[in-house]
mmCIF file of C-alpha atoms in Angstrom:
data_model
loop_
_atom_site.group_PDB
_atom_site.id
_atom_site.type_symbol
_atom_site.label_atom_id
_atom_site.label_comp_id
_atom_site.label_asym_id
_atom_site.label_seq_id
_atom_site.Cartn_x
_atom_site.Cartn_y
_atom_site.Cartn_z
ATOM 1 C CA ALA H 843 132.021 76.146 102.892
ATOM 2 C CA ARG H 844 131.153 75.792 106.725
ATOM 3 C CA SER H 845 127.479 75.970 107.551
ATOM 4 C CA GLU H 846 128.061 77.515 110.881
ATOM 5 C CA ALA H 847 130.835 79.317 112.598
ATOM 6 C CA GLN H 848 132.659 77.689 115.587
ATOM 7 C CA PRO H 849 131.697 79.201 118.876
ATOM 8 C CA GLU H 850 134.114 81.634 120.360
ATOM 9 C CA GLY H 851 136.813 80.084 122.327
ATOM 10 C CA GLN H 852 136.760 76.842 120.348
ATOM 11 C CA GLN H 853 138.917 78.151 117.319
ATOM 12 C CA PRO H 854 141.674 75.790 116.557
ATOM 13 C CA GLY H 855 145.010 77.495 117.749
ATOM 14 C CA ARG H 856 148.159 77.068 119.817
ATOM 15 C CA GLY H 857 147.563 74.412 122.387
ATOM 16 C CA SER H 858 144.832 72.698 120.415
ATOM 17 C CA ALA H 859 144.869 69.145 119.259
ATOM 18 C CA GLU H 860 144.804 70.658 115.733
ATOM 19 C CA HIS H 861 147.848 72.424 116.319
ATOM 20 C CA ALA H 862 149.553 69.340 117.734
ATOM 21 C CA ILE H 863 148.681 67.621 114.191
ATOM 22 C CA THR H 864 150.245 70.629 112.443
ATOM 23 C CA LEU H 865 153.418 70.411 114.487
ATOM 24 C CA HIS H 866 153.610 66.736 113.890
ATOM 25 C CA TRP H 867 153.270 67.357 110.221
ATOM 26 C CA LEU H 868 155.891 69.994 110.256
ATOM 27 C CA GLY H 869 158.090 67.872 112.053
ATOM 28 C CA SER H 870 157.763 65.108 109.660
ATOM 29 C CA CYS H 871 158.379 67.312 106.768
ATOM 30 C CA LEU H 872 161.641 68.716 108.422
ATOM 31 C CA MET H 873 162.732 65.223 109.133
ATOM 32 C CA ARG H 874 162.392 64.158 105.587
ATOM 33 C CA ILE H 875 164.599 67.141 104.373
ATOM 34 C CA GLY H 876 167.321 66.355 106.965
ATOM 35 C CA ASP H 877 166.697 69.274 109.362
ATOM 36 C CA LEU H 878 166.728 66.873 112.550
ATOM 37 C CA GLU H 879 166.955 69.602 115.155
ATOM 38 C CA GLY H 880 163.986 71.438 113.750
ATOM 39 C CA ALA H 881 162.091 68.141 113.424
ATOM 40 C CA GLU H 882 162.809 67.185 117.094
ATOM 41 C CA ALA H 883 161.672 70.474 118.431
ATOM 42 C CA ARG H 884 158.380 70.392 116.687
ATOM 43 C CA LEU H 885 157.649 66.541 117.264
ATOM 44 C CA SER H 886 158.537 67.170 120.862
ATOM 45 C CA ASP H 887 155.892 70.000 121.269
ATOM 46 C CA ALA H 888 153.409 67.798 119.350
ATOM 47 C CA LEU H 889 153.950 65.038 121.648
ATOM 48 C CA GLU H 890 153.354 67.245 124.664
ATOM 49 C CA LEU H 891 150.133 68.568 123.306
ATOM 50 C CA TYR H 892 148.849 65.016 122.223
ATOM 51 C CA ARG H 893 149.396 63.857 125.943
ATOM 52 C CA VAL H 894 147.506 66.865 127.139
ATOM 53 C CA HIS H 895 144.484 66.225 124.820
ATOM 54 C CA GLY H 896 144.686 62.319 125.566
ATOM 55 C CA ALA H 897 145.399 61.512 121.974
ATOM 56 C CA THR H 898 147.207 58.337 122.806
ATOM 57 C CA ARG H 899 147.751 56.823 119.325
ATOM 58 C CA GLU H 900 149.054 60.176 117.868
ATOM 59 C CA ALA H 901 151.395 60.346 120.810
ATOM 60 C CA ALA H 902 152.716 56.852 119.951
ATOM 61 C CA HIS H 903 153.377 57.727 116.430
ATOM 62 C CA ALA H 904 155.206 60.922 117.380
ATOM 63 C CA LEU H 905 157.293 58.853 119.729
ATOM 64 C CA GLN H 906 158.312 56.601 116.782
ATOM 65 C CA ASP H 907 159.370 59.692 114.793
ATOM 66 C CA LEU H 908 161.387 60.997 117.593
ATOM 67 C CA GLY H 909 162.891 57.565 117.805
ATOM 68 C CA GLN H 910 164.068 57.812 114.294
ATOM 69 C CA ILE H 911 165.539 61.131 114.727
ATOM 70 C CA HIS H 912 167.401 60.099 117.789
ATOM 71 C CA LEU H 913 168.686 57.156 116.007
ATOM 72 C CA ALA H 914 169.958 59.220 113.135
ATOM 73 C CA ARG H 915 171.597 61.608 115.439
ATOM 74 C CA GLY H 916 173.441 58.659 116.994
ATOM 75 C CA ASN H 917 171.250 58.729 120.245
ATOM 76 C CA ALA H 918 170.541 54.959 120.413
ATOM 77 C CA LEU H 919 169.521 55.008 124.005
ATOM 78 C CA SER H 920 167.058 57.830 123.607
ATOM 79 C CA ALA H 921 165.775 56.143 120.507
ATOM 80 C CA ILE H 922 165.221 52.933 122.543
ATOM 81 C CA ALA H 923 163.293 54.748 125.249
ATOM 82 C CA CYS H 924 160.874 56.421 122.612
ATOM 83 C CA TYR H 925 160.357 53.236 120.779
ATOM 84 C CA GLU H 926 159.607 51.205 124.034
ATOM 85 C CA GLN H 927 157.027 53.780 125.000
ATOM 86 C CA SER H 928 155.490 53.680 121.581
ATOM 87 C CA LEU H 929 155.531 49.901 121.691
ATOM 88 C CA LEU H 930 153.669 49.624 124.881
ATOM 89 C CA VAL H 931 150.811 52.062 123.672
ATOM 90 C CA MET H 932 150.563 50.201 120.313
ATOM 91 C CA ARG H 933 150.045 46.878 122.098
ATOM 92 C CA GLU H 934 147.516 48.432 124.502
ATOM 93 C CA ILE H 935 145.398 49.826 121.675
ATOM 94 C CA GLY H 936 145.735 46.904 119.373
ATOM 95 C CA ASP H 937 147.726 48.604 116.615
ATOM 96 C CA ARG H 938 149.442 45.867 114.883
ATOM 97 C CA TRP H 939 151.140 47.964 112.214
ATOM 98 C CA GLY H 940 152.388 50.590 114.824
ATOM 99 C CA GLU H 941 153.494 47.547 117.082
ATOM 100 C CA GLY H 942 155.609 46.181 114.100
ATOM 101 C CA PHE H 943 157.033 49.577 113.298
ATOM 102 C CA ALA H 944 158.246 49.937 116.936
ATOM 103 C CA LEU H 945 159.859 46.695 117.027
ATOM 104 C CA GLY H 946 161.629 47.326 113.871
ATOM 105 C CA GLY H 947 162.816 50.823 115.403
ATOM 106 C CA LEU H 948 164.073 48.975 118.415
ATOM 107 C CA GLY H 949 165.852 46.515 116.152
ATOM 108 C CA ASN H 950 167.743 49.110 114.323
ATOM 109 C CA ALA H 951 168.563 51.011 117.585
ATOM 110 C CA TYR H 952 169.987 47.840 119.193
ATOM 111 C CA ALA H 953 171.935 47.103 115.916
ATOM 112 C CA SER H 954 173.642 50.472 116.105
ATOM 113 C CA LEU H 955 174.850 49.389 119.588
ATOM 114 C CA GLY H 956 176.379 46.369 118.095
ATOM 115 C CA GLU H 957 173.631 44.100 119.782
ATOM 116 C CA HIS H 958 172.932 42.228 116.477
ATOM 117 C CA GLN H 959 171.442 39.167 118.166
ATOM 118 C CA ARG H 960 168.980 41.278 120.122
ATOM 119 C CA ALA H 961 168.247 43.221 116.708
ATOM 120 C CA ILE H 962 167.635 39.910 114.985
ATOM 121 C CA GLU H 963 165.029 38.743 117.733
ATOM 122 C CA LEU H 964 163.118 42.127 117.307
ATOM 123 C CA HIS H 965 163.153 42.207 113.670
ATOM 124 C CA GLU H 966 161.833 38.471 113.559
ATOM 125 C CA GLN H 967 159.001 39.687 115.753
ATOM 126 C CA ARG H 968 158.189 42.479 113.281
ATOM 127 C CA LEU H 969 158.348 40.145 110.288
ATOM 128 C CA ALA H 970 155.920 37.853 111.815
ATOM 129 C CA ILE H 971 153.479 40.795 112.408
ATOM 130 C CA VAL H 972 153.837 42.441 108.927
ATOM 131 C CA ARG H 973 153.194 38.964 107.210
ATOM 132 C CA GLU H 974 150.135 38.531 109.426
ATOM 133 C CA ILE H 975 148.638 41.819 108.355
ATOM 134 C CA GLY H 976 149.780 41.715 104.759
ATOM 135 C CA ASP H 977 152.303 44.764 104.849
ATOM 136 C CA ARG H 978 154.651 43.853 102.166
ATOM 137 C CA GLN H 979 156.584 47.069 102.347
ATOM 138 C CA GLY H 980 157.217 46.347 106.010
ATOM 139 C CA GLU H 981 158.093 42.695 105.231
ATOM 140 C CA GLY H 982 160.737 43.792 102.800
ATOM 141 C CA ALA H 983 162.211 46.225 105.347
ATOM 142 C CA SER H 984 162.344 43.512 107.914
ATOM 143 C CA LEU H 985 163.983 41.120 105.668
ATOM 144 C CA SER H 986 166.663 43.586 104.633
ATOM 145 C CA TYR H 987 167.299 44.575 108.400
ATOM 146 C CA LEU H 988 167.707 40.897 109.222
ATOM 147 C CA GLY H 989 170.114 40.695 106.402
ATOM 148 C CA ASN H 990 172.035 43.456 107.732
ATOM 149 C CA ALA H 991 172.266 42.024 111.142
ATOM 150 C CA TYR H 992 173.603 38.568 109.835
ATOM 151 C CA ALA H 993 175.968 40.294 107.661
ATOM 152 C CA SER H 994 177.336 42.172 110.761
ATOM 153 C CA LEU H 995 177.786 38.859 112.492
ATOM 154 C CA GLY H 996 179.613 37.443 109.578
ATOM 155 C CA GLU H 997 176.919 35.163 108.548
ATOM 156 C CA HIS H 998 177.021 36.435 104.836
ATOM 157 C CA GLN H 999 175.204 33.328 103.233
ATOM 158 C CA ARG H 1000 172.202 33.863 105.657
ATOM 159 C CA ALA H 1001 172.377 37.545 104.834
ATOM 160 C CA ILE H 1002 172.223 36.856 101.202
ATOM 161 C CA ASP H 1003 169.141 34.695 101.667
ATOM 162 C CA PHE H 1004 167.421 37.614 103.238
ATOM 163 C CA TYR H 1005 168.623 40.187 100.865
ATOM 164 C CA LEU H 1006 167.234 38.185 97.962
ATOM 165 C CA GLN H 1007 163.744 37.880 99.647
ATOM 166 C CA ALA H 1008 163.794 41.601 100.086
ATOM 167 C CA LEU H 1009 164.804 42.381 96.596
ATOM 168 C CA ALA H 1010 162.169 40.352 95.176
ATOM 169 C CA ILE H 1011 159.500 42.398 97.269
ATOM 170 C CA ALA H 1012 161.152 45.743 96.236
ATOM 171 C CA ARG H 1013 160.738 44.730 92.558
ATOM 172 C CA GLU H 1014 157.246 43.329 93.118
ATOM 173 C CA LEU H 1015 156.476 46.799 94.659
ATOM 174 C CA GLY H 1016 158.209 48.808 91.938
ATOM 175 C CA ASP H 1017 160.258 50.429 94.684
ATOM 176 C CA ARG H 1018 163.449 51.206 92.768
ATOM 177 C CA GLY H 1019 165.058 53.091 95.587
ATOM 178 C CA GLU H 1020 164.830 50.093 97.976
ATOM 179 C CA GLU H 1021 165.758 47.828 95.167
ATOM 180 C CA ALA H 1022 169.062 49.793 94.628
ATOM 181 C CA ARG H 1023 169.777 49.754 98.438
ATOM 182 C CA VAL H 1024 169.120 46.064 98.923
ATOM 183 C CA SER H 1025 171.048 45.192 95.800
ATOM 184 C CA TRP H 1026 174.160 47.142 97.103
ATOM 185 C CA SER H 1027 173.905 45.087 100.372
ATOM 186 C CA LEU H 1028 173.562 41.963 98.427
ATOM 187 C CA GLY H 1029 176.717 42.852 96.521
ATOM 188 C CA GLU H 1030 178.675 43.579 99.698
ATOM 189 C CA ALA H 1031 177.677 40.168 101.058
ATOM 190 C CA LEU H 1032 178.597 38.394 97.805
ATOM 191 C CA GLU H 1033 182.003 40.314 97.696
ATOM 192 C CA GLU H 1034 182.624 38.951 101.394
ATOM 193 C CA LEU H 1035 182.081 35.377 99.910
ATOM 194 C CA GLY H 1036 184.472 36.049 97.038
ATOM 195 C CA ASP H 1037 181.871 36.271 94.290
ATOM 196 C CA LEU H 1038 183.282 39.328 92.764
ATOM 197 C CA ARG H 1039 181.197 39.108 89.436
ATOM 198 C CA GLY H 1040 178.093 38.634 91.446
ATOM 199 C CA ALA H 1041 178.904 41.665 93.570
ATOM 200 C CA VAL H 1042 179.669 43.886 90.549
ATOM 201 C CA GLU H 1043 176.337 42.911 89.047
ATOM 202 C CA ALA H 1044 174.348 43.658 92.135
ATOM 203 C CA MET H 1045 176.160 46.780 93.140
ATOM 204 C CA GLN H 1046 175.866 48.434 89.616
ATOM 205 C CA LEU H 1047 172.029 48.454 90.039
ATOM 206 C CA ARG H 1048 172.674 51.068 92.675
ATOM 207 C CA VAL H 1049 175.054 53.103 90.612
ATOM 208 C CA ASP H 1050 172.662 52.974 87.684
ATOM 209 C CA TYR H 1051 169.843 54.173 89.733
ATOM 210 C CA GLU H 1052 171.745 57.040 91.472
ATOM 211 C CA ARG H 1053 173.264 58.414 88.369
ATOM 212 C CA GLU H 1054 169.514 58.270 86.917
ATOM 213 C CA THR H 1055 168.362 60.225 90.064
ATOM 214 C CA GLU H 1056 171.389 62.486 90.286
ATOM 215 C CA ASP H 1057 172.324 61.216 93.644
ATOM 216 C CA PRO H 1058 175.610 62.801 94.945
ATOM 217 C CA GLU H 1059 176.650 59.443 96.106
ATOM 218 C CA ALA H 1060 176.657 57.946 92.761
ATOM 219 C CA GLU H 1061 180.255 58.500 91.730
ATOM 220 C CA ALA H 1062 181.668 57.313 94.989
ATOM 221 C CA HIS H 1063 179.680 54.081 94.644
ATOM 222 C CA ALA H 1064 180.855 53.781 90.965
ATOM 223 C CA ALA H 1065 184.545 53.991 92.040
ATOM 224 C CA ARG H 1066 183.954 51.132 94.480
ATOM 225 C CA VAL H 1067 182.447 48.992 91.579
ATOM 226 C CA ALA H 1068 185.271 50.129 89.493
ATOM 227 C CA GLU H 1069 187.601 48.762 92.014
ATOM 228 C CA LEU H 1070 185.998 45.448 92.085
ATOM 229 C CA ARG H 1071 186.146 45.098 88.361
ATOM 230 C CA ARG H 1072 189.853 46.014 88.455
ATOM 231 C CA ARG H 1073 190.290 42.928 91.091
ATOM 232 C CA ILE H 1074 188.414 40.741 88.893
ATOM 233 C CA GLU H 1075 190.722 41.701 85.855
ATOM 234 C CA GLU H 1076 193.853 41.000 87.951
ATOM 235 C CA ASP H 1077 192.488 37.557 88.973
ATOM 236 C CA ASP H 1078 191.678 36.680 85.264
ATOM 237 C CA THR H 1079 195.331 37.597 84.223
ATOM 238 C CA ARG H 1080 197.126 36.110 87.068
ATOM 239 C CA PRO H 1081 199.103 33.034 86.202
ATOM 240 C CA ALA H 1082 197.553 29.737 87.474
#
């Protein structure tokens, strides 16, 4: 129990720093369940209040969340603006984790615009930071995104190298969802190089995980794997 009451006029309420934190939390929750419009409204309000109260670090984190929302809604330029503002603040206050996260967000935004070489530069910068601070989850994410960028450039062997590193980290951390996602990307890269059996083995991991977790995308992915198996059978029965 509190030992003394707050003086009148200092109760947390609308417009307070505490209210900004609540709005930020609500926005994050809405973002996780896919209500991007509701999340954006609350995060924008939280950002405004953070700025009023001089909560610089909190404002930078709100900008990163807004960047994710803009990117999910296809507004890459708005996302870039948010991530760049956040990056400046994180560097000013010496928040290396936040700096790395902003760099990764920028990398994803530029990738969505087809600027994959720029995305690689940004993800490499994040990779250096997360390795420096020992953020294994961030390292795995950076490696996976680098794999995506090289795959988009048609450099599938380089993509595979990054995916294998990311996959090892996901398994080390016991992150089965990330393991499933990276395995699928690895399978797609192997398919591009003609290794259909390797592709099936990798992609089946995601199908198994999605069926186990009752993911609605499971059967669509299963159909893709079944098509690869059919192609393998055709190759095996084709006369030499």
